[in-house]
């Protein structure tokens, strides 16, 4: 297989650690190790005593126990821990797909959700989100995309980059339909638990269908990307076992300190979630005001979950605009072309406490352009 450059990740590699204002981050506010350890009495001493030998390939039992608690039907044995979500995506594709398989992918999306399958020789069809319908997926579109050779459907909800959340009834129908047809569902749920209204939270796909595979990660809702801990949860033992065997050719096992800290975080995840939802809510209020005042320049569909949105730029081309913005004002936005999307959009991120300063710098840039 030959993989092309990962456009989004190469863009971040160029800018992320050198610009003053990151206004397109996909994660939430993070914490220091000491702040995480302070959540639990004795955690600091336990970390100091941690043996730095190899860890279990499937993940530490205590961590898998903590992850299984996020689901209704999943046991610790049905959780497979990875080094971040990216490894899990890659290994799922390798375990589940073969050259010539037909795969349907929710689009726009994180590049690996379609590129790995395509590089393996799969026939990839996009199930396109519609901006004029609030970035929703139309179930009638999916019915027209399915073929006798369709092997898997890949979805992401809450969605990167639009912040769209699939309605509960549609999510249930999708799971039932694919399960009846024997089609795998890979459900990217990395933003689960970041819904603005808890009542809108979907059940996990792995709880609704035995064949479905749910993807989770510590990076997004919990704001802990530095741990590099992700996982899949599934009752599909065949897929899980093949992924576990393939993991012997990638990371083999995970970082022991990262697994320990992830376990602590999950035991206290509601505090991390509440803190980050408070940050998101405060930043959303600022953006509502900003976009209302600059309705002649920007148009967006307000997200319903997560720390990101997809904004349309009007009156000028988005890539030159983003380049001028980062060059002159040190504010980084993510052009939609990095998703392969040509609608003149950019991704904006509002899950961090630094976002108000970044938004202020963007406003000052707009004023200088109009002066």
mmCIF file of C-alpha atoms in Angstrom:
data_model
loop_
_atom_site.group_PDB
_atom_site.id
_atom_site.type_symbol
_atom_site.label_atom_id
_atom_site.label_comp_id
_atom_site.label_asym_id
_atom_site.label_seq_id
_atom_site.Cartn_x
_atom_site.Cartn_y
_atom_site.Cartn_z
ATOM 1 C CA UNK A 1 0.000 0.000 0.000
ATOM 2 C CA UNK A 2 1.109 3.550 -0.740
ATOM 3 C CA UNK A 3 -0.245 6.326 1.466
ATOM 4 C CA UNK A 4 -0.244 9.938 0.245
ATOM 5 C CA UNK A 5 0.797 12.756 2.592
ATOM 6 C CA UNK A 6 -1.671 13.395 5.422
ATOM 7 C CA UNK A 7 -2.567 16.973 4.493
ATOM 8 C CA UNK A 8 -4.004 18.071 7.834
ATOM 9 C CA UNK A 9 -1.187 16.608 9.900
ATOM 10 C CA UNK A 10 1.499 18.066 7.611
ATOM 11 C CA UNK A 11 -0.197 21.467 7.978
ATOM 12 C CA UNK A 12 -0.097 21.223 11.765
ATOM 13 C CA UNK A 13 3.502 20.020 11.676
ATOM 14 C CA UNK A 14 4.373 23.222 9.831
ATOM 15 C CA UNK A 15 2.508 25.665 12.080
ATOM 16 C CA UNK A 16 1.192 24.229 15.357
ATOM 17 C CA UNK A 17 4.131 24.874 17.656
ATOM 18 C CA UNK A 18 5.316 28.162 16.138
ATOM 19 C CA UNK A 19 2.211 30.378 15.890
ATOM 20 C CA UNK A 20 0.892 32.669 18.616
ATOM 21 C CA UNK A 21 -2.790 31.797 18.319
ATOM 22 C CA UNK A 22 -4.219 28.356 17.561
ATOM 23 C CA UNK A 23 -7.824 28.864 16.489
ATOM 24 C CA UNK A 24 -8.431 25.506 14.846
ATOM 25 C CA UNK A 25 -7.499 22.891 17.449
ATOM 26 C CA UNK A 26 -9.694 19.806 17.544
ATOM 27 C CA UNK A 27 -9.091 18.973 21.208
ATOM 28 C CA UNK A 28 -10.222 20.471 24.504
ATOM 29 C CA UNK A 29 -8.221 22.182 27.240
ATOM 30 C CA UNK A 30 -5.540 19.904 28.667
ATOM 31 C CA UNK A 31 -4.030 19.623 32.151
ATOM 32 C CA UNK A 32 -0.623 19.067 33.699
ATOM 33 C CA UNK A 33 0.299 15.657 35.131
ATOM 34 C CA UNK A 34 0.187 17.026 38.668
ATOM 35 C CA UNK A 35 -3.348 18.346 38.135
ATOM 36 C CA UNK A 36 -4.480 14.953 36.907
ATOM 37 C CA UNK A 37 -2.862 13.142 39.825
ATOM 38 C CA UNK A 38 -4.480 15.605 42.238
ATOM 39 C CA UNK A 39 -7.870 14.236 41.258
ATOM 40 C CA UNK A 40 -7.233 11.048 43.248
ATOM 41 C CA UNK A 41 -5.636 10.502 46.616
ATOM 42 C CA UNK A 42 -2.576 8.264 46.372
ATOM 43 C CA UNK A 43 -2.330 8.477 42.559
ATOM 44 C CA UNK A 44 1.006 10.302 42.681
ATOM 45 C CA UNK A 45 2.606 7.667 44.910
ATOM 46 C CA UNK A 46 1.197 4.906 42.715
ATOM 47 C CA UNK A 47 2.682 6.504 39.600
ATOM 48 C CA UNK A 48 6.091 6.717 41.261
ATOM 49 C CA UNK A 49 5.919 2.984 42.073
ATOM 50 C CA UNK A 50 4.835 2.029 38.543
ATOM 51 C CA UNK A 51 7.058 -0.652 37.030
ATOM 52 C CA UNK A 52 8.348 0.454 33.605
ATOM 53 C CA UNK A 53 8.335 -2.944 31.956
ATOM 54 C CA UNK A 54 6.318 -4.094 28.972
ATOM 55 C CA UNK A 55 2.555 -3.771 29.277
ATOM 56 C CA UNK A 56 -0.203 -6.112 28.113
ATOM 57 C CA UNK A 57 -0.732 -5.804 24.373
ATOM 58 C CA UNK A 58 -4.513 -5.445 24.656
ATOM 59 C CA UNK A 59 -4.136 -2.800 27.364
ATOM 60 C CA UNK A 60 -3.840 -2.878 31.124
ATOM 61 C CA UNK A 61 -6.754 -4.788 32.702
ATOM 62 C CA UNK A 62 -7.624 -1.891 35.013
ATOM 63 C CA UNK A 63 -7.697 0.537 32.076
ATOM 64 C CA UNK A 64 -9.868 -1.784 29.997
ATOM 65 C CA UNK A 65 -12.186 -2.070 32.995
ATOM 66 C CA UNK A 66 -12.426 1.733 33.179
ATOM 67 C CA UNK A 67 -13.068 2.025 29.427
ATOM 68 C CA UNK A 68 -15.749 -0.675 29.472
ATOM 69 C CA UNK A 69 -17.623 1.494 31.983
ATOM 70 C CA UNK A 70 -18.292 3.982 29.179
ATOM 71 C CA UNK A 71 -20.557 1.413 27.508
ATOM 72 C CA UNK A 72 -23.648 -0.600 28.412
ATOM 73 C CA UNK A 73 -22.849 -4.021 26.952
ATOM 74 C CA UNK A 74 -19.059 -4.064 26.679
ATOM 75 C CA UNK A 75 -16.817 -6.122 28.960
ATOM 76 C CA UNK A 76 -13.121 -5.363 29.553
ATOM 77 C CA UNK A 77 -12.275 -8.308 27.275
ATOM 78 C CA UNK A 78 -14.089 -6.506 24.425
ATOM 79 C CA UNK A 79 -11.836 -3.432 24.641
ATOM 80 C CA UNK A 80 -8.575 -3.146 22.720
ATOM 81 C CA UNK A 81 -6.315 -0.218 23.688
ATOM 82 C CA UNK A 82 -4.121 1.516 21.105
ATOM 83 C CA UNK A 83 -1.532 4.238 20.881
ATOM 84 C CA UNK A 84 -4.028 6.958 20.022
ATOM 85 C CA UNK A 85 -7.054 6.739 17.727
ATOM 86 C CA UNK A 86 -4.934 6.807 14.569
ATOM 87 C CA UNK A 87 -3.422 3.389 15.207
ATOM 88 C CA UNK A 88 -6.886 1.990 15.883
ATOM 89 C CA UNK A 89 -8.218 3.372 12.590
ATOM 90 C CA UNK A 90 -5.288 1.950 10.650
ATOM 91 C CA UNK A 91 -5.537 -1.501 12.222
ATOM 92 C CA UNK A 92 -9.303 -1.696 11.804
ATOM 93 C CA UNK A 93 -8.927 -1.087 8.074
ATOM 94 C CA UNK A 94 -6.192 -3.716 7.829
ATOM 95 C CA UNK A 95 -8.202 -6.245 9.837
ATOM 96 C CA UNK A 96 -11.595 -5.706 8.239
ATOM 97 C CA UNK A 97 -10.998 -4.821 4.596
ATOM 98 C CA UNK A 98 -9.547 -6.431 1.492
ATOM 99 C CA UNK A 99 -8.684 -5.036 -1.952
ATOM 100 C CA UNK A 100 -11.851 -4.591 -3.991
ATOM 101 C CA UNK A 101 -14.153 -4.128 -0.993
ATOM 102 C CA UNK A 102 -16.636 -1.301 -1.230
ATOM 103 C CA UNK A 103 -16.514 1.160 1.671
ATOM 104 C CA UNK A 104 -18.843 4.099 2.344
ATOM 105 C CA UNK A 105 -17.354 6.984 4.337
ATOM 106 C CA UNK A 106 -19.051 9.936 6.041
ATOM 107 C CA UNK A 107 -17.512 13.035 4.402
ATOM 108 C CA UNK A 108 -15.863 15.497 4.962
ATOM 109 C CA UNK A 109 -13.748 13.591 7.433
ATOM 110 C CA UNK A 110 -10.357 12.995 8.982
ATOM 111 C CA UNK A 111 -8.233 11.807 6.075
ATOM 112 C CA UNK A 112 -7.284 8.389 7.449
ATOM 113 C CA UNK A 113 -10.953 7.379 7.642
ATOM 114 C CA UNK A 114 -10.970 7.030 3.870
ATOM 115 C CA UNK A 115 -7.329 7.151 2.741
ATOM 116 C CA UNK A 116 -6.174 3.935 4.420
ATOM 117 C CA UNK A 117 -8.991 1.960 2.782
ATOM 118 C CA UNK A 118 -8.337 3.539 -0.606
ATOM 119 C CA UNK A 119 -4.607 2.823 -0.363
ATOM 120 C CA UNK A 120 -5.439 -0.847 0.258
ATOM 121 C CA UNK A 121 -7.303 -1.041 -3.048
ATOM 122 C CA UNK A 122 -10.815 -0.584 -1.685
ATOM 123 C CA UNK A 123 -13.487 1.255 -3.649
ATOM 124 C CA UNK A 124 -14.412 4.243 -1.466
ATOM 125 C CA UNK A 125 -17.652 6.194 -1.853
ATOM 126 C CA UNK A 126 -18.379 9.363 0.115
ATOM 127 C CA UNK A 127 -21.639 9.762 2.021
ATOM 128 C CA UNK A 128 -21.703 13.529 1.912
ATOM 129 C CA UNK A 129 -22.856 15.758 4.744
ATOM 130 C CA UNK A 130 -25.086 18.569 3.483
ATOM 131 C CA UNK A 131 -24.478 22.093 4.671
ATOM 132 C CA UNK A 132 -27.968 23.184 3.604
ATOM 133 C CA UNK A 133 -29.353 20.534 5.979
ATOM 134 C CA UNK A 134 -27.208 21.566 8.945
ATOM 135 C CA UNK A 135 -24.386 19.216 7.862
ATOM 136 C CA UNK A 136 -26.718 16.239 8.279
ATOM 137 C CA UNK A 137 -26.340 12.929 6.500
ATOM 138 C CA UNK A 138 -29.361 11.992 4.400
ATOM 139 C CA UNK A 139 -30.378 8.321 4.973
ATOM 140 C CA UNK A 140 -31.856 8.237 1.468
ATOM 141 C CA UNK A 141 -28.396 9.032 0.098
ATOM 142 C CA UNK A 142 -26.949 6.011 1.897
ATOM 143 C CA UNK A 143 -29.601 3.699 0.471
ATOM 144 C CA UNK A 144 -28.492 4.735 -2.999
ATOM 145 C CA UNK A 145 -24.814 4.165 -2.205
ATOM 146 C CA UNK A 146 -25.074 0.622 -0.839
ATOM 147 C CA UNK A 147 -23.984 -2.213 -3.128
ATOM 148 C CA UNK A 148 -23.932 -6.012 -2.850
ATOM 149 C CA UNK A 149 -20.178 -5.734 -2.221
ATOM 150 C CA UNK A 150 -20.347 -3.056 0.463
ATOM 151 C CA UNK A 151 -18.158 -4.262 3.316
ATOM 152 C CA UNK A 152 -18.188 -1.328 5.759
ATOM 153 C CA UNK A 153 -19.685 2.067 6.505
ATOM 154 C CA UNK A 154 -17.522 4.604 8.367
ATOM 155 C CA UNK A 155 -19.217 7.404 10.292
ATOM 156 C CA UNK A 156 -18.072 10.100 12.716
ATOM 157 C CA UNK A 157 -20.552 11.581 15.192
ATOM 158 C CA UNK A 158 -20.190 14.042 16.878
ATOM 159 C CA UNK A 159 -18.530 15.132 13.683
ATOM 160 C CA UNK A 160 -15.137 16.548 12.772
ATOM 161 C CA UNK A 161 -15.110 19.221 11.346
ATOM 162 C CA UNK A 162 -18.763 20.383 11.525
ATOM 163 C CA UNK A 163 -19.816 19.578 15.098
ATOM 164 C CA UNK A 164 -22.953 17.810 13.805
ATOM 165 C CA UNK A 165 -24.562 15.144 15.980
ATOM 166 C CA UNK A 166 -26.672 12.440 14.353
ATOM 167 C CA UNK A 167 -30.231 12.261 15.733
ATOM 168 C CA UNK A 168 -30.859 9.273 18.008
ATOM 169 C CA UNK A 169 -33.552 7.666 15.854
ATOM 170 C CA UNK A 170 -31.416 7.932 12.703
ATOM 171 C CA UNK A 171 -28.434 6.427 14.504
ATOM 172 C CA UNK A 172 -30.531 3.488 15.682
ATOM 173 C CA UNK A 173 -31.962 2.877 12.210
ATOM 174 C CA UNK A 174 -28.485 2.989 10.679
ATOM 175 C CA UNK A 175 -27.138 0.393 13.100
ATOM 176 C CA UNK A 176 -30.087 -1.939 12.583
ATOM 177 C CA UNK A 177 -30.008 -1.647 8.796
ATOM 178 C CA UNK A 178 -26.295 -2.389 8.492
ATOM 179 C CA UNK A 179 -26.463 -5.219 11.008
ATOM 180 C CA UNK A 180 -29.282 -6.891 9.061
ATOM 181 C CA UNK A 181 -27.244 -6.660 5.863
ATOM 182 C CA UNK A 182 -24.058 -7.954 7.487
ATOM 183 C CA UNK A 183 -22.201 -4.688 6.841
ATOM 184 C CA UNK A 184 -19.620 -3.513 9.343
ATOM 185 C CA UNK A 185 -20.115 -0.140 10.992
ATOM 186 C CA UNK A 186 -17.013 1.677 12.194
ATOM 187 C CA UNK A 187 -18.286 4.469 14.425
ATOM 188 C CA UNK A 188 -15.767 7.203 15.219
ATOM 189 C CA UNK A 189 -17.036 8.443 18.594
ATOM 190 C CA UNK A 190 -13.990 10.395 19.752
ATOM 191 C CA UNK A 191 -16.149 13.426 20.634
ATOM 192 C CA UNK A 192 -18.739 11.454 22.592
ATOM 193 C CA UNK A 193 -19.573 13.053 25.973
ATOM 194 C CA UNK A 194 -18.930 16.532 24.562
ATOM 195 C CA UNK A 195 -22.594 17.101 23.629
ATOM 196 C CA UNK A 196 -23.891 20.509 24.728
ATOM 197 C CA UNK A 197 -27.057 18.822 26.002
ATOM 198 C CA UNK A 198 -26.467 15.490 27.750
ATOM 199 C CA UNK A 199 -29.921 14.307 26.648
ATOM 200 C CA UNK A 200 -28.694 14.396 23.034
ATOM 201 C CA UNK A 201 -25.918 11.875 23.709
ATOM 202 C CA UNK A 202 -26.136 8.819 21.465
ATOM 203 C CA UNK A 203 -25.633 5.267 22.614
ATOM 204 C CA UNK A 204 -22.425 3.797 21.297
ATOM 205 C CA UNK A 205 -22.688 1.776 18.116
ATOM 206 C CA UNK A 206 -21.024 -1.194 19.819
ATOM 207 C CA UNK A 207 -23.934 -1.284 22.289
ATOM 208 C CA UNK A 208 -26.526 -1.297 19.506
ATOM 209 C CA UNK A 209 -25.066 -3.878 17.130
ATOM 210 C CA UNK A 210 -22.779 -6.861 17.661
ATOM 211 C CA UNK A 211 -20.880 -6.252 14.438
ATOM 212 C CA UNK A 212 -20.246 -2.541 15.091
ATOM 213 C CA UNK A 213 -16.887 -1.166 16.216
ATOM 214 C CA UNK A 214 -16.744 2.026 18.313
ATOM 215 C CA UNK A 215 -13.659 4.228 18.435
ATOM 216 C CA UNK A 216 -12.724 6.270 21.516
ATOM 217 C CA UNK A 217 -9.743 8.346 22.612
ATOM 218 C CA UNK A 218 -8.454 10.375 25.547
ATOM 219 C CA UNK A 219 -7.519 13.317 23.305
ATOM 220 C CA UNK A 220 -10.713 15.180 22.481
ATOM 221 C CA UNK A 221 -13.464 15.403 25.104
ATOM 222 C CA UNK A 222 -11.096 14.759 28.006
ATOM 223 C CA UNK A 223 -8.345 17.026 26.649
ATOM 224 C CA UNK A 224 -5.457 14.569 27.115
ATOM 225 C CA UNK A 225 -3.844 14.084 23.682
ATOM 226 C CA UNK A 226 -0.371 13.798 25.182
ATOM 227 C CA UNK A 227 -1.261 10.427 26.683
ATOM 228 C CA UNK A 228 -1.622 8.933 23.182
ATOM 229 C CA UNK A 229 -4.283 6.484 24.360
ATOM 230 C CA UNK A 230 -7.174 5.384 22.149
ATOM 231 C CA UNK A 231 -9.264 2.224 21.905
ATOM 232 C CA UNK A 232 -11.909 0.251 20.099
ATOM 233 C CA UNK A 233 -14.851 -1.368 21.831
ATOM 234 C CA UNK A 234 -16.716 -4.120 20.039
ATOM 235 C CA UNK A 235 -18.562 -7.408 20.513
ATOM 236 C CA UNK A 236 -17.219 -8.458 17.113
ATOM 237 C CA UNK A 237 -14.586 -10.891 18.358
ATOM 238 C CA UNK A 238 -13.270 -11.722 14.901
ATOM 239 C CA UNK A 239 -12.383 -8.112 14.097
ATOM 240 C CA UNK A 240 -10.977 -7.470 17.577
ATOM 241 C CA UNK A 241 -8.741 -10.541 17.453
ATOM 242 C CA UNK A 242 -7.386 -9.654 14.006
ATOM 243 C CA UNK A 243 -6.673 -6.105 15.169
ATOM 244 C CA UNK A 244 -4.881 -7.446 18.246
ATOM 245 C CA UNK A 245 -2.715 -9.687 16.081
ATOM 246 C CA UNK A 246 -1.840 -6.819 13.735
ATOM 247 C CA UNK A 247 -0.912 -4.614 16.687
ATOM 248 C CA UNK A 248 2.114 -6.903 17.126
ATOM 249 C CA UNK A 249 3.470 -5.247 13.957
ATOM 250 C CA UNK A 250 2.881 -1.654 15.091
ATOM 251 C CA UNK A 251 3.219 -0.601 18.735
ATOM 252 C CA UNK A 252 2.956 -4.097 20.313
ATOM 253 C CA UNK A 253 1.900 -2.494 23.598
ATOM 254 C CA UNK A 254 1.204 0.938 25.032
ATOM 255 C CA UNK A 255 3.080 3.248 27.386
ATOM 256 C CA UNK A 256 2.628 2.127 30.994
ATOM 257 C CA UNK A 257 2.572 5.655 32.466
ATOM 258 C CA UNK A 258 0.071 6.748 29.807
ATOM 259 C CA UNK A 259 -2.217 3.832 30.581
ATOM 260 C CA UNK A 260 -2.018 4.576 34.308
ATOM 261 C CA UNK A 261 -2.838 8.263 33.821
ATOM 262 C CA UNK A 262 -5.674 7.439 31.405
ATOM 263 C CA UNK A 263 -7.181 5.122 34.001
ATOM 264 C CA UNK A 264 -7.057 7.877 36.641
ATOM 265 C CA UNK A 265 -8.609 10.349 34.193
ATOM 266 C CA UNK A 266 -11.475 8.025 33.292
ATOM 267 C CA UNK A 267 -12.329 7.449 36.931
ATOM 268 C CA UNK A 268 -12.726 11.218 37.249
ATOM 269 C CA UNK A 269 -13.805 11.971 33.702
ATOM 270 C CA UNK A 270 -16.955 13.857 34.698
ATOM 271 C CA UNK A 271 -14.830 16.593 36.245
ATOM 272 C CA UNK A 272 -12.744 16.860 33.073
ATOM 273 C CA UNK A 273 -15.877 16.858 30.928
ATOM 274 C CA UNK A 274 -17.616 19.531 32.996
ATOM 275 C CA UNK A 275 -14.565 21.779 32.908
ATOM 276 C CA UNK A 276 -14.202 21.480 29.146
ATOM 277 C CA UNK A 277 -17.914 21.932 28.460
ATOM 278 C CA UNK A 278 -17.768 25.131 30.505
ATOM 279 C CA UNK A 279 -14.873 26.343 28.345
ATOM 280 C CA UNK A 280 -16.783 25.430 25.172
ATOM 281 C CA UNK A 281 -19.966 27.176 26.354
ATOM 282 C CA UNK A 282 -18.128 30.398 27.191
ATOM 283 C CA UNK A 283 -16.292 30.378 23.863
ATOM 284 C CA UNK A 284 -19.459 29.595 21.901
ATOM 285 C CA UNK A 285 -21.104 32.671 23.363
ATOM 286 C CA UNK A 286 -18.192 34.774 22.130
ATOM 287 C CA UNK A 287 -18.394 33.208 18.682
ATOM 288 C CA UNK A 288 -22.158 33.714 18.437
ATOM 289 C CA UNK A 289 -21.572 37.426 18.953
ATOM 290 C CA UNK A 290 -18.549 37.490 16.633
ATOM 291 C CA UNK A 291 -20.291 35.773 13.725
ATOM 292 C CA UNK A 292 -23.394 37.893 14.148
ATOM 293 C CA UNK A 293 -21.312 41.062 13.899
ATOM 294 C CA UNK A 294 -19.384 39.716 10.890
ATOM 295 C CA UNK A 295 -22.243 38.055 9.030
ATOM 296 C CA UNK A 296 -21.040 39.734 5.845
ATOM 297 C CA UNK A 297 -17.766 37.794 6.033
ATOM 298 C CA UNK A 298 -18.619 34.460 7.672
ATOM 299 C CA UNK A 299 -21.453 31.960 7.663
ATOM 300 C CA UNK A 300 -21.654 28.885 9.854
ATOM 301 C CA UNK A 301 -23.948 26.164 11.094
ATOM 302 C CA UNK A 302 -23.697 26.284 14.886
ATOM 303 C CA UNK A 303 -22.383 22.944 16.217
ATOM 304 C CA UNK A 304 -24.316 20.824 18.713
ATOM 305 C CA UNK A 305 -21.364 18.895 20.149
ATOM 306 C CA UNK A 306 -17.608 19.111 20.421
ATOM 307 C CA UNK A 307 -15.055 21.937 20.274
ATOM 308 C CA UNK A 308 -14.972 22.570 16.496
ATOM 309 C CA UNK A 309 -17.095 24.032 13.726
ATOM 310 C CA UNK A 310 -16.899 24.463 9.962
ATOM 311 C CA UNK A 311 -17.226 28.096 8.848
ATOM 312 C CA UNK A 312 -17.886 29.390 5.349
ATOM 313 C CA UNK A 313 -15.860 32.410 4.253
ATOM 314 C CA UNK A 314 -17.678 34.760 1.878
ATOM 315 C CA UNK A 315 -16.194 37.383 -0.386
ATOM 316 C CA UNK A 316 -12.678 35.940 -0.687
ATOM 317 C CA UNK A 317 -10.860 32.659 -1.178
ATOM 318 C CA UNK A 318 -10.263 30.719 2.019
ATOM 319 C CA UNK A 319 -6.706 29.480 1.465
ATOM 320 C CA UNK A 320 -5.172 32.917 0.723
ATOM 321 C CA UNK A 321 -7.201 34.332 3.635
ATOM 322 C CA UNK A 322 -5.829 31.729 6.062
ATOM 323 C CA UNK A 323 -2.288 32.225 4.784
ATOM 324 C CA UNK A 324 -2.508 36.001 5.206
ATOM 325 C CA UNK A 325 -4.038 35.579 8.667
ATOM 326 C CA UNK A 326 -1.281 33.337 9.980
ATOM 327 C CA UNK A 327 1.466 35.381 8.321
ATOM 328 C CA UNK A 328 0.292 38.788 9.503
ATOM 329 C CA UNK A 329 -1.551 38.051 12.749
ATOM 330 C CA UNK A 330 -0.171 34.707 13.881
ATOM 331 C CA UNK A 331 -3.663 33.160 13.968
ATOM 332 C CA UNK A 332 -4.007 29.638 12.619
ATOM 333 C CA UNK A 333 -7.223 28.447 10.976
ATOM 334 C CA UNK A 334 -7.565 25.182 9.061
ATOM 335 C CA UNK A 335 -8.642 25.552 5.412
ATOM 336 C CA UNK A 336 -11.328 23.110 4.344
ATOM 337 C CA UNK A 337 -9.212 22.080 1.372
ATOM 338 C CA UNK A 338 -7.125 20.009 3.782
ATOM 339 C CA UNK A 339 -10.204 17.766 4.039
ATOM 340 C CA UNK A 340 -10.501 17.767 0.259
ATOM 341 C CA UNK A 341 -13.555 20.030 0.656
ATOM 342 C CA UNK A 342 -13.935 22.819 -1.915
ATOM 343 C CA UNK A 343 -16.756 24.809 -0.291
ATOM 344 C CA UNK A 344 -14.543 27.712 0.878
ATOM 345 C CA UNK A 345 -14.750 26.692 4.552
ATOM 346 C CA UNK A 346 -12.289 26.598 7.421
ATOM 347 C CA UNK A 347 -12.275 24.693 10.707
ATOM 348 C CA UNK A 348 -12.409 26.734 13.873
ATOM 349 C CA UNK A 349 -11.614 25.324 17.319
ATOM 350 C CA UNK A 350 -13.057 26.649 20.575
ATOM 351 C CA UNK A 351 -12.235 24.060 23.239
ATOM 352 C CA UNK A 352 -9.304 25.909 24.791
ATOM 353 C CA UNK A 353 -9.089 28.783 27.255
ATOM 354 C CA UNK A 354 -6.772 30.659 24.886
ATOM 355 C CA UNK A 355 -9.547 30.931 22.299
ATOM 356 C CA UNK A 356 -10.776 34.447 23.331
ATOM 357 C CA UNK A 357 -7.318 35.920 22.686
ATOM 358 C CA UNK A 358 -7.160 34.175 19.322
ATOM 359 C CA UNK A 359 -10.619 35.455 18.381
ATOM 360 C CA UNK A 360 -9.593 38.984 19.380
ATOM 361 C CA UNK A 361 -6.519 38.745 17.146
ATOM 362 C CA UNK A 362 -8.738 37.571 14.268
ATOM 363 C CA UNK A 363 -11.028 40.554 14.791
ATOM 364 C CA UNK A 364 -8.071 42.934 14.799
ATOM 365 C CA UNK A 365 -6.871 41.363 11.555
ATOM 366 C CA UNK A 366 -10.277 41.927 9.958
ATOM 367 C CA UNK A 367 -10.246 45.547 11.068
ATOM 368 C CA UNK A 368 -6.772 46.097 9.588
ATOM 369 C CA UNK A 369 -7.865 44.623 6.255
ATOM 370 C CA UNK A 370 -10.815 46.991 6.104
ATOM 371 C CA UNK A 371 -8.872 50.065 7.201
#
